[in-house]
Coordinates of C-alpha atoms in Angstrom, one line a residue:
Chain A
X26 CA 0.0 0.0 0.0
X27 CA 1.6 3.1 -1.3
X28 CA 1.1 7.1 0.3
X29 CA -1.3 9.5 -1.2
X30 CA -1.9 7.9 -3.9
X31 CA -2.6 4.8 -1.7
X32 CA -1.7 2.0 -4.3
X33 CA 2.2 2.3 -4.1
X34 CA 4.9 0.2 -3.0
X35 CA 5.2 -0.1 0.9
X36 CA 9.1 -0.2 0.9
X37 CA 9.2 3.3 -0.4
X38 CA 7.0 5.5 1.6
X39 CA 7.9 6.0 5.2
X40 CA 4.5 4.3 7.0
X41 CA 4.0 7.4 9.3
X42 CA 3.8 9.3 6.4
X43 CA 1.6 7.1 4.7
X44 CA -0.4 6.4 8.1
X45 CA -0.7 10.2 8.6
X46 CA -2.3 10.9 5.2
X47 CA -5.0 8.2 4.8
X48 CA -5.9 9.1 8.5
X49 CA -6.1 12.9 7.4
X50 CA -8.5 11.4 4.7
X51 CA -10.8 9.6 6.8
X52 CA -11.8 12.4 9.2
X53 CA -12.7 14.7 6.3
X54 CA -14.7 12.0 4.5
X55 CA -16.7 11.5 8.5
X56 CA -17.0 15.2 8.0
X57 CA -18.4 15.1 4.1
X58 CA -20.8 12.3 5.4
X59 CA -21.9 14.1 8.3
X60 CA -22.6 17.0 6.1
X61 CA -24.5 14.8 3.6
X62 CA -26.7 13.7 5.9
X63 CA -27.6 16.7 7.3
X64 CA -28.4 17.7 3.9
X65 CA -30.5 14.2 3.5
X66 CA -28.3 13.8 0.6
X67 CA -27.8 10.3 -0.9
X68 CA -23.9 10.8 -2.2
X69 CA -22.6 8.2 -4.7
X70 CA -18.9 7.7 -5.4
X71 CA -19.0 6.8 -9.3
X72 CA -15.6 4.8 -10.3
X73 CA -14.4 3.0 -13.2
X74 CA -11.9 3.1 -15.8
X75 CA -11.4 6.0 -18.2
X76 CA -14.1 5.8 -20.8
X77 CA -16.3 3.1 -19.0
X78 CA -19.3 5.5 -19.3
X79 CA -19.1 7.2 -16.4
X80 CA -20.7 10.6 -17.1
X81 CA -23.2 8.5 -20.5
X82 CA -24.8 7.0 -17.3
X83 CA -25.2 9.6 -15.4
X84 CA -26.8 11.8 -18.6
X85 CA -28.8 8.8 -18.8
X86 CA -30.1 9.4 -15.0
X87 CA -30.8 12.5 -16.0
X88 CA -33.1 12.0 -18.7
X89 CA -35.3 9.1 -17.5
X90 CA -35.5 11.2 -13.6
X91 CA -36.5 14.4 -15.3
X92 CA -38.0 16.9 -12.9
X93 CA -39.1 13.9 -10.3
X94 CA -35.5 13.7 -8.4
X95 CA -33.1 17.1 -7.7
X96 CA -29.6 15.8 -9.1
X97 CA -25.8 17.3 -8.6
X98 CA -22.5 16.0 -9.3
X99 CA -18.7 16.5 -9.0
X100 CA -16.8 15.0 -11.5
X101 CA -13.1 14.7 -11.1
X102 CA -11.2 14.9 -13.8
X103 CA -6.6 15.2 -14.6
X104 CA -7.0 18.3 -17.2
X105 CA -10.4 19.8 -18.2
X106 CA -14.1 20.8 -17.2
X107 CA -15.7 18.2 -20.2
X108 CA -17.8 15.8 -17.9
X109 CA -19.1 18.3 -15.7
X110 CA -20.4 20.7 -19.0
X111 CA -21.9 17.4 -20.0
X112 CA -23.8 16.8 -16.7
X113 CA -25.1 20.8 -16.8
X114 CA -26.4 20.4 -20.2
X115 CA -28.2 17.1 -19.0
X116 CA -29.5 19.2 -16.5
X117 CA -27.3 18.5 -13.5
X118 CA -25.9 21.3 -11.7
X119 CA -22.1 20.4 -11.6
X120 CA -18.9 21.2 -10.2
X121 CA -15.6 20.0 -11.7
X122 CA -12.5 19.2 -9.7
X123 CA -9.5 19.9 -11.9
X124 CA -6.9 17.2 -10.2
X125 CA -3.5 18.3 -12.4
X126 CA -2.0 14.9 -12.4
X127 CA -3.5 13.1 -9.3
X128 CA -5.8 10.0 -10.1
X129 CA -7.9 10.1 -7.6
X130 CA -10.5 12.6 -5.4
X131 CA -9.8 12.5 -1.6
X132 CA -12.1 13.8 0.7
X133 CA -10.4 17.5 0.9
X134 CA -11.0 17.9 -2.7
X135 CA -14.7 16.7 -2.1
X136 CA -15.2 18.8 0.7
X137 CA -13.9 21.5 -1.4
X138 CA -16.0 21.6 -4.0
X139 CA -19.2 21.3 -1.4
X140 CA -18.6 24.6 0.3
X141 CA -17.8 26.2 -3.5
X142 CA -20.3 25.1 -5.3
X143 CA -23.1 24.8 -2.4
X144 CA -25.3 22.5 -3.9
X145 CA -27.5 21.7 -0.9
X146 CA -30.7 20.8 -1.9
X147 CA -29.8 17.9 -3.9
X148 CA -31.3 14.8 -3.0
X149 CA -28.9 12.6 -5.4
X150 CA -25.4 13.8 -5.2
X151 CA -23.3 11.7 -8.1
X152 CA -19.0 11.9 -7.4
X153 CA -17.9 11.0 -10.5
X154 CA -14.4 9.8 -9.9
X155 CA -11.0 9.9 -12.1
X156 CA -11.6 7.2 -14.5
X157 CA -9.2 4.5 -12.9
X158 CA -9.6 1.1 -12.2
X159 CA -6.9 1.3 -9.0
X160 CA -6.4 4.9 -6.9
X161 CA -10.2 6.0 -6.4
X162 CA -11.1 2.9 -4.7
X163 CA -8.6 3.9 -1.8
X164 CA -9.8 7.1 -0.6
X165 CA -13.1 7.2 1.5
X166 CA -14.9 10.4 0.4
X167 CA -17.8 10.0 3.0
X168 CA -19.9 8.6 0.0
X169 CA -22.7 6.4 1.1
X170 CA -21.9 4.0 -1.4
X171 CA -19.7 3.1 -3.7
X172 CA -20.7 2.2 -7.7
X173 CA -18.2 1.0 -10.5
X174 CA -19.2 1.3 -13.8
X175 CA -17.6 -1.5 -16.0
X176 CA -18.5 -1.4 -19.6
X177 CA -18.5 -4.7 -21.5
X178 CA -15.6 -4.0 -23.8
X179 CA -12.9 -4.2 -21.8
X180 CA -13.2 -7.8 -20.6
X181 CA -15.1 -10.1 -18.1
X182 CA -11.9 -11.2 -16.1
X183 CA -11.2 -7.2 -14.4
X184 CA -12.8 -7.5 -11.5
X185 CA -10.0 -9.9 -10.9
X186 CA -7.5 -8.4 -12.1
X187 CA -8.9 -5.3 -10.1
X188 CA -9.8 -6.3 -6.9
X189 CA -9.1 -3.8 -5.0
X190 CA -12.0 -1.6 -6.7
X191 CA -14.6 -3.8 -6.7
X192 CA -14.1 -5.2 -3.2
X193 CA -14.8 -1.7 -2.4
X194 CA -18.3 -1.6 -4.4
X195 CA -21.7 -1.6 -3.5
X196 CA -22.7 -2.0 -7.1
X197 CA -21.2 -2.5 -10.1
X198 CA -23.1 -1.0 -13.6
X199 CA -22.3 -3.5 -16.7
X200 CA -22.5 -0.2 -19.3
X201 CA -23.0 -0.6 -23.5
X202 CA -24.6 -3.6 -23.5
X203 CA -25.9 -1.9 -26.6
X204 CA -22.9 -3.3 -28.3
X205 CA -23.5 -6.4 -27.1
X206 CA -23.9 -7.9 -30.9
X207 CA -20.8 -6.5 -32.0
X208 CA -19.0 -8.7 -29.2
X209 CA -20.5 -12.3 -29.3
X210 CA -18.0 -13.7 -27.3
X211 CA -19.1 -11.6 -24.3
X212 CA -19.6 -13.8 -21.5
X213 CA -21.9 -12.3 -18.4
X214 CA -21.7 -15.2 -16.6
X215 CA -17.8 -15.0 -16.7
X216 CA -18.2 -11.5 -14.9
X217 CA -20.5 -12.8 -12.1
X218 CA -18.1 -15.5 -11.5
X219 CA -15.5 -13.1 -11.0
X220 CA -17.4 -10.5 -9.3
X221 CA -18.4 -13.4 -7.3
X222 CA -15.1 -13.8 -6.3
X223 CA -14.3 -10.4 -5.0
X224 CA -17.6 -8.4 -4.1
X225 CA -18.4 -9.1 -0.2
X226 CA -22.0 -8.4 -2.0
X227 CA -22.0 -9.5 -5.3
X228 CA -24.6 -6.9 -7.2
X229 CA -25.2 -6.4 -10.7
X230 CA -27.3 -4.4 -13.2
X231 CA -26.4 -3.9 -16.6
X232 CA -27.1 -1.1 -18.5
X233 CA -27.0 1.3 -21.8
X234 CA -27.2 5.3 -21.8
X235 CA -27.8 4.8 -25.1
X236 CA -30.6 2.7 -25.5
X237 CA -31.9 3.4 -21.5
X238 CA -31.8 -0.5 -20.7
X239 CA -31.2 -1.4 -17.4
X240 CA -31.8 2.4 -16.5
X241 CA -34.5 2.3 -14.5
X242 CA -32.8 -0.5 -12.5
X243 CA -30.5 1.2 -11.6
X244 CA -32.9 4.1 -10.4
X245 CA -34.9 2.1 -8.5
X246 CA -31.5 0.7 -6.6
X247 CA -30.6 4.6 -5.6
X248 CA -34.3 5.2 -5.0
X249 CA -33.7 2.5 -2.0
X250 CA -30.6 4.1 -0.6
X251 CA -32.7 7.3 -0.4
X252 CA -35.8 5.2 1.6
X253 CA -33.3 3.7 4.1
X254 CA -31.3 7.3 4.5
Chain B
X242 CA 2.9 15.4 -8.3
X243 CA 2.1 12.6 -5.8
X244 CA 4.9 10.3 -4.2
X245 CA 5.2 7.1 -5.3
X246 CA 2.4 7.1 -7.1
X247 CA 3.7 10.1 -8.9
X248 CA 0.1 11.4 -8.9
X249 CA -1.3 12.5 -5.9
X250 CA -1.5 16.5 -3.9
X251 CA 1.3 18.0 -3.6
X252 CA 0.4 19.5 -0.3
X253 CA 0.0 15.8 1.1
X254 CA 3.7 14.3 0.7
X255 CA 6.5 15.7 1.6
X256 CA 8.7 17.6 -1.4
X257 CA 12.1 15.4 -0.1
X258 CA 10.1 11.9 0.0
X259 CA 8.8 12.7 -3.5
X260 CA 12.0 13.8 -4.8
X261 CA 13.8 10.7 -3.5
X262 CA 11.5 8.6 -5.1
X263 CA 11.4 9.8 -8.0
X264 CA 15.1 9.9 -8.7
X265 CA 15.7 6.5 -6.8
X266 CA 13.3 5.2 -9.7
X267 CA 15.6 7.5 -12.4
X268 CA 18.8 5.7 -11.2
X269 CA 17.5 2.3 -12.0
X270 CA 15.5 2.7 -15.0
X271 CA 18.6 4.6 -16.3
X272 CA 20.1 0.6 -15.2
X273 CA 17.8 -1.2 -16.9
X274 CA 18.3 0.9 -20.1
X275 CA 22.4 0.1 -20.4
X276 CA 20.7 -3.7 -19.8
X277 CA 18.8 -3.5 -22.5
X278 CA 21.3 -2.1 -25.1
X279 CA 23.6 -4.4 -23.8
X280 CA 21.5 -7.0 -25.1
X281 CA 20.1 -5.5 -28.2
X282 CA 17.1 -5.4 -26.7
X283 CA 14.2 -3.0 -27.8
X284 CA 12.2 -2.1 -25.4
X285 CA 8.3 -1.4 -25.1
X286 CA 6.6 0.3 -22.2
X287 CA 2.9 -0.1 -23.1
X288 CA 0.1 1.5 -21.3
X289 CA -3.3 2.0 -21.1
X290 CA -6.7 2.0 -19.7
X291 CA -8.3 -2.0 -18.4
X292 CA -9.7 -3.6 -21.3
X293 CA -7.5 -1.5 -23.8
X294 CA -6.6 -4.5 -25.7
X295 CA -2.7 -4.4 -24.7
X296 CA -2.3 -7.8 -24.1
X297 CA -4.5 -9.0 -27.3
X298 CA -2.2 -6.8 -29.2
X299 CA 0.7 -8.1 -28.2
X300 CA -0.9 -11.8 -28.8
X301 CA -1.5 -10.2 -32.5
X302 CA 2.0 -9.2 -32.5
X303 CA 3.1 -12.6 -31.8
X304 CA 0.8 -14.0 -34.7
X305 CA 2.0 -12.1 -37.4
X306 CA 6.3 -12.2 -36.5
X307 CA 5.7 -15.7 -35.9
X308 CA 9.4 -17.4 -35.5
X309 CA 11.1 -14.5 -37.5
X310 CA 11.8 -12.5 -34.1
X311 CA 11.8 -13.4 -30.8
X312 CA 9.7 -11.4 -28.4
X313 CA 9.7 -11.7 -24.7
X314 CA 7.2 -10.1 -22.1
X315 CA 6.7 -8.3 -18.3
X316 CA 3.5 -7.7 -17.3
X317 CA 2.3 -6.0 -14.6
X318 CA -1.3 -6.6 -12.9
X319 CA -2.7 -6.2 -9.5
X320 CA -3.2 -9.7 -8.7
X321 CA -3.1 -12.3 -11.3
X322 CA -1.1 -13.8 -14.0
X323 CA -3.8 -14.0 -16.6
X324 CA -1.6 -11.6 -19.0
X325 CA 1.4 -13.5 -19.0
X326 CA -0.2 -16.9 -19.1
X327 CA -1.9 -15.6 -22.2
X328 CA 1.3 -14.4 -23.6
X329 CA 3.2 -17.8 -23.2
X330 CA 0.5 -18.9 -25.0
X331 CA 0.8 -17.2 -27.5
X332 CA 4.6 -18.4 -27.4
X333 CA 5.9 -14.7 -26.3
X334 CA 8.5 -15.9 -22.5
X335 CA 6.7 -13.7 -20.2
X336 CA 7.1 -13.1 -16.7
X337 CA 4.7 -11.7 -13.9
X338 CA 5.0 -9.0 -11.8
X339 CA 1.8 -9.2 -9.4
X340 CA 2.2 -5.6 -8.3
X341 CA -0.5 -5.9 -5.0
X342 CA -2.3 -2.7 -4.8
X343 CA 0.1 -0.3 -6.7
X344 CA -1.3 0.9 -9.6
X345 CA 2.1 1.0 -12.2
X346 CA 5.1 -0.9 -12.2
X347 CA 8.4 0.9 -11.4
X348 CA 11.8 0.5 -12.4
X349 CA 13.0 -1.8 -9.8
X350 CA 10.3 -4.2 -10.6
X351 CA 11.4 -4.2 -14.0
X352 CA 15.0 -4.8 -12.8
X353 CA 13.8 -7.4 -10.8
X354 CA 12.0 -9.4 -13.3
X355 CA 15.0 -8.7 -15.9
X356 CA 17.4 -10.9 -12.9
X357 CA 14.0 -13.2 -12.6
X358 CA 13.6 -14.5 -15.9
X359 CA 16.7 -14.0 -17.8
X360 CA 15.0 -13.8 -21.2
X361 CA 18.0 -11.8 -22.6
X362 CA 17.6 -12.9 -26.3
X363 CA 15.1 -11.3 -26.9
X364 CA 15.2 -8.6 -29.7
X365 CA 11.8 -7.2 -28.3
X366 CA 10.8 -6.9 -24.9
X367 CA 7.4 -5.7 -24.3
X368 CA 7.0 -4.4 -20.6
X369 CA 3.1 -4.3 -20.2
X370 CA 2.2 -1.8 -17.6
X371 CA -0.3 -1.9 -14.8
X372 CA -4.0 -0.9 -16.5
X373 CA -4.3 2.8 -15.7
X374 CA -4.4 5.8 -17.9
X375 CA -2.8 8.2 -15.3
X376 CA 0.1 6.5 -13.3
X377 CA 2.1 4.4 -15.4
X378 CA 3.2 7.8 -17.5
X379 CA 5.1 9.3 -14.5
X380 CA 7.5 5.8 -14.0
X381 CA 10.3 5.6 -16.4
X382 CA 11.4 1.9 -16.8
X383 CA 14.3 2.6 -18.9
X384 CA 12.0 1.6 -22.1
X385 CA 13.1 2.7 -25.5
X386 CA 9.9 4.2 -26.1
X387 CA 6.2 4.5 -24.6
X388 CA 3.8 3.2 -26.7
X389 CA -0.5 4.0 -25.3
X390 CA -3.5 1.9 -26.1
X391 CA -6.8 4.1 -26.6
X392 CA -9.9 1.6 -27.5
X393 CA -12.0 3.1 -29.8
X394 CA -14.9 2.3 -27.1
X395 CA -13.1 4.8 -24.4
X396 CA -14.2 8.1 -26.7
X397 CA -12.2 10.5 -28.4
X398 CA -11.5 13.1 -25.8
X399 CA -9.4 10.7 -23.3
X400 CA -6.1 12.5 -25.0
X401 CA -7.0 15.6 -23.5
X402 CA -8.6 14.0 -20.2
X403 CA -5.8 12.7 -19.1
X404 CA -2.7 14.4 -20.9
X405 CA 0.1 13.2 -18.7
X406 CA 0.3 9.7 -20.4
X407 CA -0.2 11.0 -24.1
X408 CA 2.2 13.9 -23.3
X409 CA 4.7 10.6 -22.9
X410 CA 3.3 8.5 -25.4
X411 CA 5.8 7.9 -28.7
X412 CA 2.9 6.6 -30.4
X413 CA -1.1 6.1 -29.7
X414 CA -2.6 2.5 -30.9
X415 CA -6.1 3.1 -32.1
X416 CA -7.7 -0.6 -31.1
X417 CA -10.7 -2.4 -31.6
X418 CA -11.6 -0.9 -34.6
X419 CA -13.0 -4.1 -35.8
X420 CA -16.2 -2.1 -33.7
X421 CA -16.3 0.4 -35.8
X422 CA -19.8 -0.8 -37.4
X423 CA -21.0 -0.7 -33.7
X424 CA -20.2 2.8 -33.1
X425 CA -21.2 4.7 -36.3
X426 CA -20.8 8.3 -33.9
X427 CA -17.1 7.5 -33.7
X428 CA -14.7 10.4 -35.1
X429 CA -11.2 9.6 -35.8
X430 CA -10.2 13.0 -36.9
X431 CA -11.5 14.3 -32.8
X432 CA -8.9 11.8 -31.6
X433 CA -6.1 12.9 -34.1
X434 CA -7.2 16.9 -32.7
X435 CA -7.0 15.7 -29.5
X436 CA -3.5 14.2 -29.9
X437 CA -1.9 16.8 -31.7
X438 CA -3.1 18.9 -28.3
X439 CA -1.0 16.9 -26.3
X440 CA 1.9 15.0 -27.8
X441 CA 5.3 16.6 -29.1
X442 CA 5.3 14.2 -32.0
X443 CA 1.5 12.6 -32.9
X444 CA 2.0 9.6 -34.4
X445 CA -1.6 7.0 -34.3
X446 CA -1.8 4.0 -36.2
X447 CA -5.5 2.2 -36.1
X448 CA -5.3 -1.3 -35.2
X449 CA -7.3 -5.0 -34.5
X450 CA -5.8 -7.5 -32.5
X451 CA -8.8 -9.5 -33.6
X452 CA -8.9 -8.8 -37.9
X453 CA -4.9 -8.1 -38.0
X454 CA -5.6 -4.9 -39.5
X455 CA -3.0 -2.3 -39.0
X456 CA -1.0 -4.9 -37.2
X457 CA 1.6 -4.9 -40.3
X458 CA 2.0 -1.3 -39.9
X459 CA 2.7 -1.3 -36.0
X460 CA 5.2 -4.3 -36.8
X461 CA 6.9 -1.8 -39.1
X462 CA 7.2 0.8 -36.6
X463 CA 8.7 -1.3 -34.3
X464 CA 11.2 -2.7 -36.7
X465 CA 12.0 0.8 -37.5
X466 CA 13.0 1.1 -34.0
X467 CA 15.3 -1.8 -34.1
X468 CA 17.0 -0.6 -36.9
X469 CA 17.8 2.4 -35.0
X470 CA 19.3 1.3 -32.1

């Protein structure tokens, strides 16, 4: 376990140092959550790898919700402001987290953008992460739950290859099965095996933003969280 | 700039740690390098995103040299072997580096598997990296060249998303474009903008591990590279 970015190589960070960070991390991410639920705010930490279809789901959220559900998001991202100028054409009020080179939020940045952008009055707060596979799933942002997004061209054997990330998830979100024809060698069961494998919880629901399959699946699963909050 | 990551907040680690990292990892990557000359070994750092098709290219790669060159592999994944089983079977020596939770291999890894395997007739060594679009970019491994794999499937503006691997990359590996049909929205000439944003020296060639085409022009590249050093 590396230092800030959490996924490093233990002989080469002193331990206090790494120690001192992640513990730095976890009290702002208590302090995010308290302030989430004081706001009866249902925060979800979005993850995945870079384009896994991250911010096509959440547009997706966004048009089959419409005017029912008051959304917001912060979307991290290395270099520009794209995914969040998606999500506020969709309709979502957005902040963007420019990171520079780090590939990963942590709670500070999260914490951060709450007091800037001052969103309050959401009821579904979407943290879309750094597409990564590795970093994010390290950093506790006070989310109440964790989602990875995992689109079905890029293989059914990650979440072994990944475990790290999807030990951490609550859900994971199968994205494009439109393109399901163009891969007939796709193997869903494959996945669940391997999610299987690694998930305490093993939950799945795939899904297309393009077509809107699976969508209301998945809304109904956030539409829990919100019952039991 | 992050630690050993490379990634992280700068206002997390401290500036000596980083520092010492960083050029602890220069002095042996700068080892492996004279290793690999020494040899006559060309040397391939390839990146990119989970599920970019790095290790099906590399299978391609070993399909079309067939016994004319001899090829030899690292690979570099959180916690299984699949990659380099793959690899042998494809008859490309590879060896493992199960990297735990970090999220890029480093230099000393590299020199380790170099002692480890001892495939030193090898005219091309392919070092695949850790699946992450961020922090394998900020780890020179004493490679002769850094090569990226964007999937058609990941969307065209991942150049300028995350510009800190491209800014590295020597050349960009358009896969999957057997998909093509699938994703009639796709715009090459968005990608090719979005590289010439970020790299010194754009140079894309479109490739499919699983039709072979463009594979012919990547094996020319390579060659090319051979015949310079």
């Amino acid at each position: 376990m590396c230092d800030v970015c959490g996924c490093g190589d233990p002989t080469l960070v002193p331990v206090d140092v790494h120690e001192r960070l992640l513990s730095g991390n976890e009290r702002t991410a208590a302090h995010n959550l308290a302030h989430f639920r004081a706001h009866g705010m249902v925060s979800i930490n979005l993850m995945g790898s870079p384009g896994s279809g991250k911010t096509a789901l959440l547009e997706a959220t966004a048009r089959a919700v419409g005017s029912t559900r008051r959304l917001a998001a912060i979307t991290g991202d290395l270099a520009t402001e794209r995914d969040a100028a998606r999500l506020r054409a969709a309709g979502i009020p957005s902040t963007a987290i420019t990171t520079g080179s780090a590939c990963h939020l942590d709670a500070a940045m999260v914490h951060h953008a709450l007091h800037e952008d001052g969103a309050h009055d959401a009821q579904f707060l979407f943290i879309e992460n750094v597409g990564n596979l590795v970093c994010p799933a390290i950093y506790d942002l006070g989310q109440a739950v964790n989602v990875v997004a995992l689109s079905i061209t890029e293989g059914e054997d990650k979440p072994l290859k990944y475990p790290v990330m999807f030990r951490k998830a609550d859900l994971v979100l199968l994205t494009k099965i439109d393109l399901l024809p163009a891969l007939p060698d796709f193997d869903r069961i494959a996945v669940e095996r391997a999610l299987a494998h690694v998930m305490p919880e093993p939950r799945l629901i795939a899904v297309s933003a393009r077509t809107g399959a699976g969508i209301d699946e998945w809304i109904q699963w956030i539409e829990r969280l919100r019952a039991l909050a």
